[in-house]
mmCIF file of C-alpha atoms in Angstrom:
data_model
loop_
_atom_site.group_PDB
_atom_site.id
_atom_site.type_symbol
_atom_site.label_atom_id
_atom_site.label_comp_id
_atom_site.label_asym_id
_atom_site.label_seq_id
_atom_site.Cartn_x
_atom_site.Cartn_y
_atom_site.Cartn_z
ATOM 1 C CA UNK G 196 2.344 -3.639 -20.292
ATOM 2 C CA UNK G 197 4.245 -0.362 -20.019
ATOM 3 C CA UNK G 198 6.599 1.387 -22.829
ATOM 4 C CA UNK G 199 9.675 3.399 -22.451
ATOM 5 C CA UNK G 200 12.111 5.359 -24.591
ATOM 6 C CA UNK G 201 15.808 5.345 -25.229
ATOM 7 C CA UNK G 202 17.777 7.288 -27.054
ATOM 8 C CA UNK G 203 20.917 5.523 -28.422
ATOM 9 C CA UNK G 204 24.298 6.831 -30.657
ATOM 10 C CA UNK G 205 24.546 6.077 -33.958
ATOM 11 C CA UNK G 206 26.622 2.774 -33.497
ATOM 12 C CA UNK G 207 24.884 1.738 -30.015
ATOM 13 C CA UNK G 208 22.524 -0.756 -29.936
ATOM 14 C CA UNK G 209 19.646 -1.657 -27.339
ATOM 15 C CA UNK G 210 20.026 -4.713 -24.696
ATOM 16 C CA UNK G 211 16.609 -5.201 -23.553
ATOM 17 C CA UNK G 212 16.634 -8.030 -25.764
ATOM 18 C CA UNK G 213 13.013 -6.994 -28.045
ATOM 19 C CA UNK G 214 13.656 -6.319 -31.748
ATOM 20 C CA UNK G 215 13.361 -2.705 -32.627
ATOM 21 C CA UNK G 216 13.237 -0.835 -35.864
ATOM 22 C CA UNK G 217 14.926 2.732 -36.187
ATOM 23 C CA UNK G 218 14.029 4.918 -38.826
ATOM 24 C CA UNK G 219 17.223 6.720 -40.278
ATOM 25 C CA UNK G 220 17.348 9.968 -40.572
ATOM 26 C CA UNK G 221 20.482 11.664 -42.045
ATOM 27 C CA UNK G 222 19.542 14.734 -40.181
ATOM 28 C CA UNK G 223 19.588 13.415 -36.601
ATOM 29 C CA UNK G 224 22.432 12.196 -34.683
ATOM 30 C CA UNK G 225 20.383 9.910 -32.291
ATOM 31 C CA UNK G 226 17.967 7.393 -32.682
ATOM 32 C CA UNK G 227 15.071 7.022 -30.106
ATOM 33 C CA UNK G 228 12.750 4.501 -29.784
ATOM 34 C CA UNK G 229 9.859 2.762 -28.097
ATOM 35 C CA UNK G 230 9.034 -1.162 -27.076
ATOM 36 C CA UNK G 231 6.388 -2.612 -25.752
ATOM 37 C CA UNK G 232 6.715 -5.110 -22.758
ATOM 38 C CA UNK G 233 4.731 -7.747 -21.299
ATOM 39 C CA UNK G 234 5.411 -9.061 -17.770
ATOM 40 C CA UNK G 235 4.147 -11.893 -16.326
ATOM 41 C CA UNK G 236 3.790 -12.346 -12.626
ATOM 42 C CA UNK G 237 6.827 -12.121 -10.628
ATOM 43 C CA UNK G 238 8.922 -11.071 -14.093
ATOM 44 C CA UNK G 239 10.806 -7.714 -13.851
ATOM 45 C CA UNK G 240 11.895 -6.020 -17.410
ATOM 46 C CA UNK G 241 15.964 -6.641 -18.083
ATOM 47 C CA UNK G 242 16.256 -3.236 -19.690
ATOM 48 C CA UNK G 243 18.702 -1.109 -17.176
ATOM 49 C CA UNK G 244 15.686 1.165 -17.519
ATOM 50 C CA UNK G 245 13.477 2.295 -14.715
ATOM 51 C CA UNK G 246 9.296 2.571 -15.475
ATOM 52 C CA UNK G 247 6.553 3.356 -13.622
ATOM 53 C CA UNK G 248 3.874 1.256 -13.526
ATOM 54 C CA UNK G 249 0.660 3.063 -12.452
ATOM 55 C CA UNK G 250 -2.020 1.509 -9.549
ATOM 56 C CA UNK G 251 -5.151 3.315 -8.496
ATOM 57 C CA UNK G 252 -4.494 2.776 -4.741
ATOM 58 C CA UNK G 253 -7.997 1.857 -4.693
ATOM 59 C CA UNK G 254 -6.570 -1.177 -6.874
ATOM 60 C CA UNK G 255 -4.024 -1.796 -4.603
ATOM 61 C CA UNK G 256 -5.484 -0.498 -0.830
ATOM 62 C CA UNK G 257 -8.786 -1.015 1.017
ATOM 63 C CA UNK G 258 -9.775 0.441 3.831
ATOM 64 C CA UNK G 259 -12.287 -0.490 6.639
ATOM 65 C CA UNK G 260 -14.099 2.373 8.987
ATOM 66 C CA UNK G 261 -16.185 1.765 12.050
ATOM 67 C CA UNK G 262 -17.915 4.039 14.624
ATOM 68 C CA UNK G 263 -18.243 2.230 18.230
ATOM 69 C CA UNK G 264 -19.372 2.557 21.535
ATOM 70 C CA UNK G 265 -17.775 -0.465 22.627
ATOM 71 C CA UNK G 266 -15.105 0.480 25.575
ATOM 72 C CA UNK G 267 -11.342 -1.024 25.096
ATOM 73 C CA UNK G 268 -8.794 -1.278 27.964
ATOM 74 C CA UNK G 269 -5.484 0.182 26.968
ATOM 75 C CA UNK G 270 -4.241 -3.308 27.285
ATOM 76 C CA UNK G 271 -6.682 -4.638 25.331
ATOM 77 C CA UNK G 272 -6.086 -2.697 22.367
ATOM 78 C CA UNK G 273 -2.482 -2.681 22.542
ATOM 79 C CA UNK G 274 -3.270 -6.758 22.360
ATOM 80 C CA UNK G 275 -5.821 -6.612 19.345
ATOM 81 C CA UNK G 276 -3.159 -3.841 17.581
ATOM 82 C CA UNK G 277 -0.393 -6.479 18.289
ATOM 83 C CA UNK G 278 -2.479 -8.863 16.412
ATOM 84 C CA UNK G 279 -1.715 -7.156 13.138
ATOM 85 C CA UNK G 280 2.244 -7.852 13.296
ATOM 86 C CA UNK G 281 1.804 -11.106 14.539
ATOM 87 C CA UNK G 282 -0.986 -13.418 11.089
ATOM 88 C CA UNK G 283 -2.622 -11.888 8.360
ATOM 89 C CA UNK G 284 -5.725 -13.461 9.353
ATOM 90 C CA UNK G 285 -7.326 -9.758 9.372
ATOM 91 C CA UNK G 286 -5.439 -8.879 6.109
ATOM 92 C CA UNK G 287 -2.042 -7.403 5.082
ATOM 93 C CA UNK G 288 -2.626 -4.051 7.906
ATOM 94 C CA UNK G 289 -0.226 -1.031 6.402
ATOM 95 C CA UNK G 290 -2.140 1.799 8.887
ATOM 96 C CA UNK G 291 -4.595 2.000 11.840
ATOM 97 C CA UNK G 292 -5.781 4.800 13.430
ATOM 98 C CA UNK G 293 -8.883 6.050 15.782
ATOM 99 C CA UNK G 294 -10.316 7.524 19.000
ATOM 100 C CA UNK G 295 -12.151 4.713 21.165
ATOM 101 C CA UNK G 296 -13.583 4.936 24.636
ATOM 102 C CA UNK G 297 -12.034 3.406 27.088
ATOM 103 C CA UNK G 298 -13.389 1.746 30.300
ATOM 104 C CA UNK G 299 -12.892 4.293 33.066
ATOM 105 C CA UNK G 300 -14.431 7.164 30.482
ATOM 106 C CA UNK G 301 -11.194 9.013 28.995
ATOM 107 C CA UNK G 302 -10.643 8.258 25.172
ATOM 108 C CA UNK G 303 -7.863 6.655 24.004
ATOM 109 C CA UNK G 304 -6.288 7.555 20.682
ATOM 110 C CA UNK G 305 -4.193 5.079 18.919
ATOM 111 C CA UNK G 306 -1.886 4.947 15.420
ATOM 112 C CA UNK G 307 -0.757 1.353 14.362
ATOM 113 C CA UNK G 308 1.528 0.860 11.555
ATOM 114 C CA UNK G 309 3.822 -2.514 11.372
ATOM 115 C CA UNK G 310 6.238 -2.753 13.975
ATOM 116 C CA UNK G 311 4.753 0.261 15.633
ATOM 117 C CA UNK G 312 2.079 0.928 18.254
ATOM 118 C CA UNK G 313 1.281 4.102 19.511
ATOM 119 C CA UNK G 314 -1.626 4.474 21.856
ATOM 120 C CA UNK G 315 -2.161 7.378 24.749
ATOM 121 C CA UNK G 316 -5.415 9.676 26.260
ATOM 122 C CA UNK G 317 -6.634 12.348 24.360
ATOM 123 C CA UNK G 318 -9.387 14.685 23.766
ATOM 124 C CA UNK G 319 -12.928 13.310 23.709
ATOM 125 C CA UNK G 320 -15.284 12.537 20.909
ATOM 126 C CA UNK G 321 -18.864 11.964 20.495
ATOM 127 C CA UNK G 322 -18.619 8.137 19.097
ATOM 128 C CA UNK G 323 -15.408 6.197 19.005
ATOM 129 C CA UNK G 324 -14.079 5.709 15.648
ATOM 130 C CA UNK G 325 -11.593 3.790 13.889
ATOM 131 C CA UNK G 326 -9.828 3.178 10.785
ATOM 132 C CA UNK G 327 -8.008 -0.140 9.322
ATOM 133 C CA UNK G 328 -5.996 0.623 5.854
ATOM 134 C CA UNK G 329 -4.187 -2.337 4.265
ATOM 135 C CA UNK G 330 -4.861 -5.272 1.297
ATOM 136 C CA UNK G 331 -6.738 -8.388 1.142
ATOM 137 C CA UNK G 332 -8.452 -7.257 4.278
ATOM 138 C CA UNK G 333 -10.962 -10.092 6.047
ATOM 139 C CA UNK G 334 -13.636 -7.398 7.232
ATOM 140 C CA UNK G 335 -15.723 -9.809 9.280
ATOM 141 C CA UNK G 336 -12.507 -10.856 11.160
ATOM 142 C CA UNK G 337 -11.564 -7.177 11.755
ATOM 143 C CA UNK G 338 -15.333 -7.039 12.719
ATOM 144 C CA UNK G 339 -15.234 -9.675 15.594
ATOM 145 C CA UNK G 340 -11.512 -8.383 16.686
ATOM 146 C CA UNK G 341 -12.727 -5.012 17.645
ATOM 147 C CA UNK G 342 -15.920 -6.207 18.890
ATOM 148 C CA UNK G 343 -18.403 -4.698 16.302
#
């Protein structure tokens, strides 16, 4: 449900197809007005006019954090990264991110977002960590995928 305002000329008339009343008012040359709308899933208002319609991105985003001491290969997680582009078995994946050990003791630190893999060596930390943001996200999958 969302509402919006217009503000017409005295002989033009709205086309978002709800009825409308407009007070007159001798004293004002334009007429504003507000309407209600209620969309139904996959419906889009026929207005002309642009609204916002507001989402807590908690509504709309999860997220899922880990620490780990479990080592990757830079192949390997270039493979389970890869795994995000290719089923949403693990969810709809809009960001990774996260410092991990890798076998031979350097840390890798990688960035994932769709269509886009970026992983190289970087400064150390004290526990690998890693983040997963995205929707509809299957935690225990993500869980077994990076070996948790």
């Amino acid at each position: 449900e969302h509402e919006h305002h217009h503000d017409h000329d005295d002989d033009d008339h709205c086309s978002c197809g709800h009825h409308h009343h407009h007070d007159d008012d001798d004293d004002d040359d334009e007429e504003e007005h507000e309407h209600e709308h209620h969309h139904h899933d996959g419906e889009t208002c026929s207005c002309g006019h642009h609204h916002h319609h507001d989402h807590d991105a908690d509504e709309v985003f999860q997220s899922f954090g880990a620490e780990t001491t479990h080592t990757f290969s830079e192949e390997k997680l270039r493979d389970i990264l890869s795994a995000f582009d290719e089923d949403h078995t693990y969810g709809m994946i809009l960001r990774a991110k996260g410092i991990v050990p890798a076998e031979d003791g350097r840390w890798i630190h990688f960035d994932y977002v769709p269509g886009g893999i970026d992983i190289r060596y970087g400064a150390a930390g004290i526990i690998g960590r890693l983040c997963v943001i995205g929707s509809g996200l299957n935690r225990d999958a993500l869980k077994t995928l990076f070996a948790l």
